[in-house]
Tab-separated table of C-alpha atoms in Angstrom:
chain	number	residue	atom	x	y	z
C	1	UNK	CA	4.834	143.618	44.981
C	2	UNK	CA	6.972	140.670	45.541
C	3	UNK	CA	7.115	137.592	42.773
C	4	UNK	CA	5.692	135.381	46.344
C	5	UNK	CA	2.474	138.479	46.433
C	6	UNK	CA	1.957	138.351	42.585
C	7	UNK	CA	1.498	134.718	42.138
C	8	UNK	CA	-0.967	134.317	45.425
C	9	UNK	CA	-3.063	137.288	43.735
C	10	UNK	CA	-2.530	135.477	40.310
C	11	UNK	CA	-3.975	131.571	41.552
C	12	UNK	CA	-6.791	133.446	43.431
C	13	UNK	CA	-7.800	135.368	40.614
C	14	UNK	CA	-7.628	132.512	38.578
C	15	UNK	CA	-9.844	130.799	41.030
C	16	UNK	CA	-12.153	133.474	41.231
C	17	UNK	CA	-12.670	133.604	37.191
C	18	UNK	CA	-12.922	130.069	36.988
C	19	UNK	CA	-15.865	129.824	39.695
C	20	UNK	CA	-17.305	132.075	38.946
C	21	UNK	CA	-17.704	130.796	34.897
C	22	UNK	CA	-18.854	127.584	36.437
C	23	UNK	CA	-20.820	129.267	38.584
C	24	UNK	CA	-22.097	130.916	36.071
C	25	UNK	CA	-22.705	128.000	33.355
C	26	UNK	CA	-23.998	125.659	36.231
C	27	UNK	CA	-26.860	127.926	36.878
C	28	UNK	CA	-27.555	128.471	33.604
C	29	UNK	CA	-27.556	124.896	32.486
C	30	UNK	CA	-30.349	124.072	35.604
C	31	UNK	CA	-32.272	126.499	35.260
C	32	UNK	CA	-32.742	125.549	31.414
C	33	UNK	CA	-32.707	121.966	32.724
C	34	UNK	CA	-35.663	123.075	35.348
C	35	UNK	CA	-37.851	125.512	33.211
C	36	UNK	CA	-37.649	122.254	30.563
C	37	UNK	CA	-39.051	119.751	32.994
C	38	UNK	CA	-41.346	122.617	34.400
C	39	UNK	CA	-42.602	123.355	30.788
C	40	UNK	CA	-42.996	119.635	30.203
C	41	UNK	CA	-45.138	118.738	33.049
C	42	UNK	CA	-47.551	121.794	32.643
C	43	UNK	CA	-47.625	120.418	29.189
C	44	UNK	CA	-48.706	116.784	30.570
C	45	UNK	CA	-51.084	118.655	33.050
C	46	UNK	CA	-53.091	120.328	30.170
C	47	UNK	CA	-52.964	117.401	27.459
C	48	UNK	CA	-54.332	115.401	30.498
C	49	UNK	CA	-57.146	118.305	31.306
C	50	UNK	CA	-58.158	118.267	27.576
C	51	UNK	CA	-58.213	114.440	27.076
C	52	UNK	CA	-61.237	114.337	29.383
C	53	UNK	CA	-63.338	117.066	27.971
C	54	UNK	CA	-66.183	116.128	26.206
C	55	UNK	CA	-67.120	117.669	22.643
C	56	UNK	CA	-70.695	117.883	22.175
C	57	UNK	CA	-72.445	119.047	19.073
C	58	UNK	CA	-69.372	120.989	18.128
C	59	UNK	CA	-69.214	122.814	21.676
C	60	UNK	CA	-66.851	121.724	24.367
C	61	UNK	CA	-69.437	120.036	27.082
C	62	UNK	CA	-68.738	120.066	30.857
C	63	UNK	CA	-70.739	120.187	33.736
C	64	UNK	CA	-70.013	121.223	37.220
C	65	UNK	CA	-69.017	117.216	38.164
C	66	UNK	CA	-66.439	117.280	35.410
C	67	UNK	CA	-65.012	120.560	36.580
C	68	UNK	CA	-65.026	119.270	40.417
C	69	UNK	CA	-63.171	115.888	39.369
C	70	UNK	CA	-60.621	118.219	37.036
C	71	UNK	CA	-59.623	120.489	39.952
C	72	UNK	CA	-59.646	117.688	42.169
C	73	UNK	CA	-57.111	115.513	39.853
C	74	UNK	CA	-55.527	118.875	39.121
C	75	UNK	CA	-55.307	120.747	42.555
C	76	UNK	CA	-51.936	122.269	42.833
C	77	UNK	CA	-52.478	123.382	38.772
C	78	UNK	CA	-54.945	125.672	38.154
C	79	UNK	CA	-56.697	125.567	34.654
C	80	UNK	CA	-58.760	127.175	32.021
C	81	UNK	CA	-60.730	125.575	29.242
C	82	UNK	CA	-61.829	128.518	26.613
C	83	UNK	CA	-63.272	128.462	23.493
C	84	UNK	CA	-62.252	128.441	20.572
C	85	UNK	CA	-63.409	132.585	20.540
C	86	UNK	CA	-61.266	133.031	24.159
C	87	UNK	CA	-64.576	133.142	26.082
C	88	UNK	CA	-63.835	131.012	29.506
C	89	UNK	CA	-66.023	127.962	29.568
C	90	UNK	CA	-65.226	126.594	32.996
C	91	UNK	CA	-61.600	126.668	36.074
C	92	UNK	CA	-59.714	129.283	36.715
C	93	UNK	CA	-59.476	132.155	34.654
C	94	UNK	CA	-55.845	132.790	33.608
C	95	UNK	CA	-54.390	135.966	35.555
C	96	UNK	CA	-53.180	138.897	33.917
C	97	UNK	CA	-49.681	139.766	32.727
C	98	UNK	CA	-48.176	136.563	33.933
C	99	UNK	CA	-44.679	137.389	33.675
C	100	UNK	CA	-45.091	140.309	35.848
C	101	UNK	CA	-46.609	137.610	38.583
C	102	UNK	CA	-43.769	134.681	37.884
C	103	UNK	CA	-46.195	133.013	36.450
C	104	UNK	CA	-45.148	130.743	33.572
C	105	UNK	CA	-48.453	129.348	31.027
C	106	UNK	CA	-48.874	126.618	28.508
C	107	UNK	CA	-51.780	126.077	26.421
C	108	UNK	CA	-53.248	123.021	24.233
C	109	UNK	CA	-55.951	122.409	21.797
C	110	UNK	CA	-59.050	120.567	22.281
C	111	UNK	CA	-59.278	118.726	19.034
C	112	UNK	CA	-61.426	115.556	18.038
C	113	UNK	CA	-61.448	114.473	14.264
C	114	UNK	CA	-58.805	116.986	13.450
C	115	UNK	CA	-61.137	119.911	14.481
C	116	UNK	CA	-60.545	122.363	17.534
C	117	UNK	CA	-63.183	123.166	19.339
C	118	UNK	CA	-61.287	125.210	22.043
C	119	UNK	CA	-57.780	125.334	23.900
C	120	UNK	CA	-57.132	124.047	27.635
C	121	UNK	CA	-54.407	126.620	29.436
C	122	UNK	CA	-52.528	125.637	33.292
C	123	UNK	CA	-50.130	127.755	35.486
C	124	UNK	CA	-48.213	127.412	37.679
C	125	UNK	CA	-45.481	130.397	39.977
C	126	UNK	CA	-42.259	129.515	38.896
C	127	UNK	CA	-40.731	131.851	41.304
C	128	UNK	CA	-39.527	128.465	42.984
C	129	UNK	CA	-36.767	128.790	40.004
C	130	UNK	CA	-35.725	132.093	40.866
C	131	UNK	CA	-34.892	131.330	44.600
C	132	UNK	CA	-33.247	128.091	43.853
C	133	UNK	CA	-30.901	129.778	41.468
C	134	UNK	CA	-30.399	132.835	44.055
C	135	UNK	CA	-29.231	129.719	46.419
C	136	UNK	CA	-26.884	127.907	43.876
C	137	UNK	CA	-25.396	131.702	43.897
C	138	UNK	CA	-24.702	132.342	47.228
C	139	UNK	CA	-23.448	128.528	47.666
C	140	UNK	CA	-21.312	129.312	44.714
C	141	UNK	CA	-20.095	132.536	45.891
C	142	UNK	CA	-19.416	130.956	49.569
C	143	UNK	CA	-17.546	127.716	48.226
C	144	UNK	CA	-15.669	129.918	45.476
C	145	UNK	CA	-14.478	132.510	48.143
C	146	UNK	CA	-13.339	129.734	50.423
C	147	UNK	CA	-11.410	127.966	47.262
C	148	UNK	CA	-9.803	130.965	46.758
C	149	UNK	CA	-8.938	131.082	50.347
C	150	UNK	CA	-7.369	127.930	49.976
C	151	UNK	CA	-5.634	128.934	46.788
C	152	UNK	CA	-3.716	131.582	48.830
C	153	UNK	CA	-2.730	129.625	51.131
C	154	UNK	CA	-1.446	126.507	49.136
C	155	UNK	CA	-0.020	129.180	46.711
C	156	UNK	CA	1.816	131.499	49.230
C	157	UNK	CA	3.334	127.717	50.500
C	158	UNK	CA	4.046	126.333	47.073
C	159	UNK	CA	5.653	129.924	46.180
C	160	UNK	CA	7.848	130.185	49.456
C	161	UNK	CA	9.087	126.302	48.794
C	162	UNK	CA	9.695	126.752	44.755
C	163	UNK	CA	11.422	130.507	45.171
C	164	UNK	CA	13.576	129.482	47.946
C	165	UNK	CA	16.284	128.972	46.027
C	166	UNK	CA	15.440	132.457	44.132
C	167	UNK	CA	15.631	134.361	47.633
C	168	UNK	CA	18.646	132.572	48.124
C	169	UNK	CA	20.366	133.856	44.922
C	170	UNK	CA	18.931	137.364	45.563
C	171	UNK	CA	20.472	137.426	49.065
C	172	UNK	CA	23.812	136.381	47.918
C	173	UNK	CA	23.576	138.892	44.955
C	174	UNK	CA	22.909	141.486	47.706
C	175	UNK	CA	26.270	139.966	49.781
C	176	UNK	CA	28.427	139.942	47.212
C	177	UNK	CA	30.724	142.872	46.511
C	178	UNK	CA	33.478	142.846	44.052
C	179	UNK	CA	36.393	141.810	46.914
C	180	UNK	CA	34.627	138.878	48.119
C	181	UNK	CA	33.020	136.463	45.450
C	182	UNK	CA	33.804	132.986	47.147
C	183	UNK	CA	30.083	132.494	48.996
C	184	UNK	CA	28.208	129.423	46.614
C	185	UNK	CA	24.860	128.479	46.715
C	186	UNK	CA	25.430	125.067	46.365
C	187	UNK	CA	21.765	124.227	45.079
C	188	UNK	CA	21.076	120.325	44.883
C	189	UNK	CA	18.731	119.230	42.049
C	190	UNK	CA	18.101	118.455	38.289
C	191	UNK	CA	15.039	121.134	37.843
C	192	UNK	CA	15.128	124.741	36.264
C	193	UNK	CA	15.748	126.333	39.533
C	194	UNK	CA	18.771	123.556	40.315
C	195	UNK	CA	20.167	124.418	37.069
C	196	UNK	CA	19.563	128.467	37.518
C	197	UNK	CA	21.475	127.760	41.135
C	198	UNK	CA	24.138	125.971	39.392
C	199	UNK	CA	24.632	128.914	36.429
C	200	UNK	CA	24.774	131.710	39.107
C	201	UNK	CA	27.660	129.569	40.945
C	202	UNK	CA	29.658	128.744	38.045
C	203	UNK	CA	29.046	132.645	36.639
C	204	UNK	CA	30.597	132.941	40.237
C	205	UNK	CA	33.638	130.996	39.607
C	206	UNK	CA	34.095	133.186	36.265
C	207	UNK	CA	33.562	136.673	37.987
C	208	UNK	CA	36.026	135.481	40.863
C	209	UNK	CA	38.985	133.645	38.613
C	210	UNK	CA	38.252	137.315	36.322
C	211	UNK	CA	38.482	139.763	39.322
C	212	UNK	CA	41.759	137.877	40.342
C	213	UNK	CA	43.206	137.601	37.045
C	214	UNK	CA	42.282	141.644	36.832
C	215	UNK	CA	43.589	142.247	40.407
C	216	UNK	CA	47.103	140.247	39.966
C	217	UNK	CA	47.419	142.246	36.406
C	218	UNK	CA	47.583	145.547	38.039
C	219	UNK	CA	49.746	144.366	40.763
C	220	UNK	CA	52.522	142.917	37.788
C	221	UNK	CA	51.579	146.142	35.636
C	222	UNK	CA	52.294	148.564	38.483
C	223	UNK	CA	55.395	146.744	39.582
C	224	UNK	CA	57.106	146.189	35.687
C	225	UNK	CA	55.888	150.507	35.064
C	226	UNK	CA	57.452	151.300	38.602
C	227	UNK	CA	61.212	149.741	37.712
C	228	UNK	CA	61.566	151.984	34.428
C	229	UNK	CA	60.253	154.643	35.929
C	230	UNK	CA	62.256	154.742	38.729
C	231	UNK	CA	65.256	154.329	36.396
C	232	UNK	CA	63.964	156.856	34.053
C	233	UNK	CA	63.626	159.865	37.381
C	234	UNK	CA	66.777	158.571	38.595
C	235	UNK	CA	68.707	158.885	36.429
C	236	UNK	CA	67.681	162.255	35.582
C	237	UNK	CA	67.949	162.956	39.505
C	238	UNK	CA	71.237	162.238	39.120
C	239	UNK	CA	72.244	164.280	35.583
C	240	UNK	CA	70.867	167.452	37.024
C	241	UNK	CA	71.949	167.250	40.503
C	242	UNK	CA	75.394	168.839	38.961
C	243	UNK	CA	77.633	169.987	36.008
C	244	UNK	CA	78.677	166.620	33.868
C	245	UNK	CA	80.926	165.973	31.200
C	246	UNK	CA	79.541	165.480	28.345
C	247	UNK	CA	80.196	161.617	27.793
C	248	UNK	CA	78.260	161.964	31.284
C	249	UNK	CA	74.862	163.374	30.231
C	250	UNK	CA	75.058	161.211	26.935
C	251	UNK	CA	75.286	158.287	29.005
C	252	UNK	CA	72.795	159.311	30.985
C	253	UNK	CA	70.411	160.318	28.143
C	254	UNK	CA	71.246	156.627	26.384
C	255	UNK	CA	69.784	155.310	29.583
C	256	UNK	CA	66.625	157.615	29.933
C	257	UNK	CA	66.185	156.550	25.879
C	258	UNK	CA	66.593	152.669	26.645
C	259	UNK	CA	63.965	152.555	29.679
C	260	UNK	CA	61.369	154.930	27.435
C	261	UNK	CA	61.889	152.226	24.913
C	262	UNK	CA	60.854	149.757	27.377
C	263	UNK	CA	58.096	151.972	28.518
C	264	UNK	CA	56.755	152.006	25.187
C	265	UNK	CA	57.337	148.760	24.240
C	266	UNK	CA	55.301	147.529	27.644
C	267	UNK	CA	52.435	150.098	27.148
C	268	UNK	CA	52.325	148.698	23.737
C	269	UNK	CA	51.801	145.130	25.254
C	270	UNK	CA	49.601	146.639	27.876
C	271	UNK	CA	48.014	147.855	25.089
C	272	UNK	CA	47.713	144.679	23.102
C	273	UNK	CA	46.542	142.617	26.018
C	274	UNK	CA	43.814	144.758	26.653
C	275	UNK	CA	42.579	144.910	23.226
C	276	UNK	CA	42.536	141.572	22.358
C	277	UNK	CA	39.111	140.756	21.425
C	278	UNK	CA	37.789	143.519	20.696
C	279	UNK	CA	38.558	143.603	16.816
C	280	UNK	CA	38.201	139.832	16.302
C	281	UNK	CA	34.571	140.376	14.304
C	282	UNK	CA	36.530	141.522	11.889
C	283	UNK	CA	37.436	138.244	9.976
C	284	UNK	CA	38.893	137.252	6.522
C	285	UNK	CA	39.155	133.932	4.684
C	286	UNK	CA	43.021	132.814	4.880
C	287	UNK	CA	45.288	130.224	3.619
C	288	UNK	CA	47.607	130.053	6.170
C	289	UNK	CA	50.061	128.221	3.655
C	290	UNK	CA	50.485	131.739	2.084
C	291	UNK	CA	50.240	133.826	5.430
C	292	UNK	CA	52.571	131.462	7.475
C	293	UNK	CA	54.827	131.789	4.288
C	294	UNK	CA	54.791	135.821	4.249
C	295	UNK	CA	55.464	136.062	7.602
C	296	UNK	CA	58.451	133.821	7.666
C	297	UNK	CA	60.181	136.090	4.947
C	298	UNK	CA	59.056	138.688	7.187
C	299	UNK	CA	60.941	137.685	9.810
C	300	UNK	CA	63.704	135.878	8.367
C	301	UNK	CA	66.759	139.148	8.516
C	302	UNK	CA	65.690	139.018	12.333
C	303	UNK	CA	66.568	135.265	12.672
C	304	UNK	CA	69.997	135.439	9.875
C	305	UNK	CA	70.629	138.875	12.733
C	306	UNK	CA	71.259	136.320	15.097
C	307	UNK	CA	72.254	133.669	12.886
C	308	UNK	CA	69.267	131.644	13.450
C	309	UNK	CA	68.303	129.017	10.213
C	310	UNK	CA	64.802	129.969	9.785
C	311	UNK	CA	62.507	127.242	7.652
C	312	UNK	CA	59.095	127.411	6.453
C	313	UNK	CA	57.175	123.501	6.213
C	314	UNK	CA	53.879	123.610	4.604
C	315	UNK	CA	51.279	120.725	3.654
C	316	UNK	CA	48.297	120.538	2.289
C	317	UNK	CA	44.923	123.106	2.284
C	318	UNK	CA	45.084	125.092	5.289
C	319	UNK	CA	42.443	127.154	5.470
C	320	UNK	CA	41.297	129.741	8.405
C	321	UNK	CA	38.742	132.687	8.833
C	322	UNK	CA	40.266	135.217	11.171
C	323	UNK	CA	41.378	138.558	12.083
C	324	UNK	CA	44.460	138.616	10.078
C	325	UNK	CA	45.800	141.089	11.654
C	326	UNK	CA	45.625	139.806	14.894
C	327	UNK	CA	46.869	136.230	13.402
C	328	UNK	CA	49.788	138.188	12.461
C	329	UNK	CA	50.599	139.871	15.963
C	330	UNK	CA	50.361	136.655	17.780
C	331	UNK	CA	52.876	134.785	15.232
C	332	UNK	CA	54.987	137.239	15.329
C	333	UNK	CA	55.035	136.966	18.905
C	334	UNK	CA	55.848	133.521	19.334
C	335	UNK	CA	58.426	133.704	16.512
C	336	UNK	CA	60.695	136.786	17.903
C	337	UNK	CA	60.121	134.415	20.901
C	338	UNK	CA	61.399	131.066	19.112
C	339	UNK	CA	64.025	133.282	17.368
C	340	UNK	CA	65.291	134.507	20.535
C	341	UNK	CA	65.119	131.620	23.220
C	342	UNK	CA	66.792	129.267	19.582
C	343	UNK	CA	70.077	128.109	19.230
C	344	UNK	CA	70.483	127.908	15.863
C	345	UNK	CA	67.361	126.993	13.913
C	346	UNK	CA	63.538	127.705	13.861
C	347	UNK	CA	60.896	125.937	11.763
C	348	UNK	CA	57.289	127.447	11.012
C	349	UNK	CA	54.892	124.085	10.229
C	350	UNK	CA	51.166	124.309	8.978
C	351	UNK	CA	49.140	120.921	8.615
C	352	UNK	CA	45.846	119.976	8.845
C	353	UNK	CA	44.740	118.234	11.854
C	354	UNK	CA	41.445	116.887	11.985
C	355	UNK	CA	38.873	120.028	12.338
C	356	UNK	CA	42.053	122.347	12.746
C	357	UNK	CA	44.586	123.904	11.525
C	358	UNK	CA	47.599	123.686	13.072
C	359	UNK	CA	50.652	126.482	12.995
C	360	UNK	CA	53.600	124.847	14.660
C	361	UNK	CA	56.462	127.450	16.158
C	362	UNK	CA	59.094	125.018	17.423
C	363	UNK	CA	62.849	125.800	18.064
C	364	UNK	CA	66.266	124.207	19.193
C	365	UNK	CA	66.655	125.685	22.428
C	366	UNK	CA	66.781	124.726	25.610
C	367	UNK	CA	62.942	123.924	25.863
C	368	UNK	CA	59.949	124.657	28.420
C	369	UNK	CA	60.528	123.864	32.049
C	370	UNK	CA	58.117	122.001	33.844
C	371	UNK	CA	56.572	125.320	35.224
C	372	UNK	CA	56.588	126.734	32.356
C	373	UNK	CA	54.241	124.627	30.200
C	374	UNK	CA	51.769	125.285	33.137
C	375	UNK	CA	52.553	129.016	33.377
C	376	UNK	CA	54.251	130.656	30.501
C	377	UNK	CA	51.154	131.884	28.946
C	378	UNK	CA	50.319	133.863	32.035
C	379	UNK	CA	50.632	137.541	31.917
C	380	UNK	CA	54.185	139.249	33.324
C	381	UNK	CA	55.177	135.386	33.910
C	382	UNK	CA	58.947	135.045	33.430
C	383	UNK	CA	59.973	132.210	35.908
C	384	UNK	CA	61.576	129.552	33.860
C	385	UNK	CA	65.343	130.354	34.432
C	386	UNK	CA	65.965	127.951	31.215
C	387	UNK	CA	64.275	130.631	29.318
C	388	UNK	CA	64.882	133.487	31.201
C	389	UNK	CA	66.401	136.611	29.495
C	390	UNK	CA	64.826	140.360	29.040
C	391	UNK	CA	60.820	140.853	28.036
C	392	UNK	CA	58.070	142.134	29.166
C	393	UNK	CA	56.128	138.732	29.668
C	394	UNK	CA	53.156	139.707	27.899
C	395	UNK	CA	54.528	138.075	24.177
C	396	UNK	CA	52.970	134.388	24.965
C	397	UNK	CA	49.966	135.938	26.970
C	398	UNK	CA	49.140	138.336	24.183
C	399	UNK	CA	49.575	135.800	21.741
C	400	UNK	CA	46.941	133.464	23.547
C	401	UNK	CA	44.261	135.139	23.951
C	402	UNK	CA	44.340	137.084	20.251
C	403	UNK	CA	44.085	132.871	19.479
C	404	UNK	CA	41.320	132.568	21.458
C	405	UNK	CA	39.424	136.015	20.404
C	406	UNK	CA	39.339	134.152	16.949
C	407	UNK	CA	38.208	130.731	18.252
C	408	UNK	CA	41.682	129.382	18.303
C	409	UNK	CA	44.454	127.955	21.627
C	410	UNK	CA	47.812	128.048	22.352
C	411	UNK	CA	49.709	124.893	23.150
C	412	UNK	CA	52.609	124.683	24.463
C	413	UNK	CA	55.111	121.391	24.066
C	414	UNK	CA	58.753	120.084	24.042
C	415	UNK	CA	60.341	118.568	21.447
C	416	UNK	CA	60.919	115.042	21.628
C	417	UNK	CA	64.955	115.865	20.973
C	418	UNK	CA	65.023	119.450	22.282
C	419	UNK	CA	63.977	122.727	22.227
C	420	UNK	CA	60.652	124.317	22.161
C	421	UNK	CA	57.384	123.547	20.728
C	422	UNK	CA	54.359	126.796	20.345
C	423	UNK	CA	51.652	125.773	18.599
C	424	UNK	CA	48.519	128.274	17.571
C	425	UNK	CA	45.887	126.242	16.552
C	426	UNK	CA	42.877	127.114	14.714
C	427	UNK	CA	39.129	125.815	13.513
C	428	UNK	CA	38.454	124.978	9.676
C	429	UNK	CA	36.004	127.110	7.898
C	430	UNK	CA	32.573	125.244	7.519
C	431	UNK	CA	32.370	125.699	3.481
């Protein structure tokens, strides 16, 4: 049953429940209302019958006059007058069972001085009750039915007009395949449904900017693993295609050995890239004074290897939950980068700033190009010719989004002399 189906049977049986308890109270309210006033004016009828009887000598006194004016003032209510005993002293005798007859009775004393000499009882069919509350009934059942009508009607309309926009998502759902995410809905509106319209487009624009990220990683992955490989069954090709000196097959083994490096060293990035995230739950509570610190004596014989100064700037309480771990990968990865791209110094800063924490990576090298600052974080990205020598082009990716897997960003500047800028910058602790 469709959401459209299930909300027309919900208003009509809704509608039905609630005519039919109004329905039900109405009826039960007149007909209290109408046995009250029926009650009532049987009760008039028989104070007025005893009002006019005479009491003689302690016996109630009527004569055949009295009894003609009674019934005559009293035609459409028949009456008894009994005595005191029950023995019938003039009218209508009351008939038997009256219940079984829908026949309701009331009876009142005759009393003068504070004595009763007798009782006076009328009657009347109230079966005029019964068949005006089997009419309120069937007028209730006829108008209730033809409300509910209604209700379907106005529902199944209000239904098709509010989940439109619903069937629209669910057809576009049912479009959509993972090679073609560009179809919107393009919902105008400010209610719940314009704002569900608006979420399913923008988790659109995330699905489509991931699938293409995905799709134009596999394309760089497959092209940077076919190059080594190629090398690597080359050059093998070529050292067992015939007998070679043995300077020959050492050279060609030092080349096999150098493109496996590379191999590994781009799985391991693969790797990386593919894992950041995942262990970022995983956090610890970190000066980065001391860790910033650790890690430049870490890497400080790479840097002297190359005869790059390398110096270490703290200031003030820097402190940072994160993955250490990962922390550590993604320096490291901007500093071997720093270290590399530097011409002869490299200086690791941590400051506050503001709500952050800031861990500066800048260098004295030639700096970031113009294309570079816009695309140097992207994966297998190594355009910028001022900063072009041998990687993978993973370091800077990898090293963003292990940031951003513990609530940090990368930024990447120029110095206002020259050289390079990296900047990982992460959120203060709330204490």
């Amino acid at each position: 049953m469709s959401v459209r189906q299930r909300f027309a049977v919900t208003v009509a049986a809704v509608i039905a429940v609630t005519v039919a308890l109004f329905a039900t109270l109405s009826i039960l309210a007149i007909d209290r209302a109408l046995r009250q006033s029926f009650n009532a004016r049987l009760l008039s009828a028989a104070g007025a019958v005893a009002a006019t009887a005479d009491v003689h000598g302690g016996r109630i006194s009527l004569d055949a006059g009295d009894l003609r004016q009674l019934a005559a003032i009293h035609e459409d209510t028949p009456f008894s007058i009994n005595a005191p005993d029950g023995t019938p002293l003039g009218g209508t005798p009351v008939p038997a069972n009256p219940q079984a007859h829908s026949i309701t009775a009331v009876s009142v004393p005759v009393a003068h001085d504070g004595r009763v000499f007798g009782t006076v009882t009328v009657w009347q069919s109230d079966a005029w009750i019964g068949d005006f509350e089997r009419d309120a009934a069937i007028v209730s059942a006829v108008v209730g039915l033809f409300l509910i009508g209604i209700g379907v009607a106005v529902s199944n309309r209000v239904a098709k007009t509010a989940l439109e926009p619903l069937d629209r998502v669910a057809s576009l759902a049912e479009q959509i395949e993972g090679h073609d995410l560009s179809q919107r809905l393009l919902a105008d509106g400010n209610d719940e449904l314009g704002r569900l319209c608006a979420s399913f487009d923008r988790m659109l624009d995330r699905l489509e900017a991931a699938f293409e990220r995905e799709r134009r990683f596999v394309a760089d992955a497959s092209h940077e693993l076919r190059a080594p490989l190629a090398v690597l069954r080359a050059e093998t090709e070529l050292a067992l295609r015939r007998e070679r000196t043995q300077a020959e097959y050492r050279a060609a083994l030092e080349s096999i050995s150098r493109e496996g490096g590379r191999l590994e060293e781009l799985v391991d990035e693969l790797l990386a890239a593919a894992r950041a995230g995942l262990d970022a739950t995983e956090r610890e509570h970190l000066d980065a004074n001391a860790f910033v610190t650790r890690l430049g004596e870490r890497v400080r014989p790479a840097a002297a290897l190359r005869g790059v100064d390398l110096r270490v700037e703290t200031n003030g309480s820097a402190y940072v939950d994160v993955n250490g771990a990962m922390l550590e990968r993604a320096l490291l990865a901007i500093v071997h980068n720093a270290i590399a791209f530097a011409s002869c110094a490299v200086r690791l800063g941590v400051a506050p700033d503001g709500d952050n924490v800031r861990i500066d990576v800048a260098d004295d090298g030639a700096g970031f190009s113009t294309e570079a600052l816009a695309h140097a974080t992207e994966r297998f990205w190594r355009g910028d010719k001022a900063r072009g020598r041998d990687g993978t082009g993973l370091g800077l990716a990898i090293a963003r989004s292990l940031l951003e897997a513990n609530g940090g960003r990368l930024q990447l500047a120029n110095a206002d002399g020259s050289g390079a800028v990296v900047s990982a910058i992460l959120e203060r602790p709330v204490r």
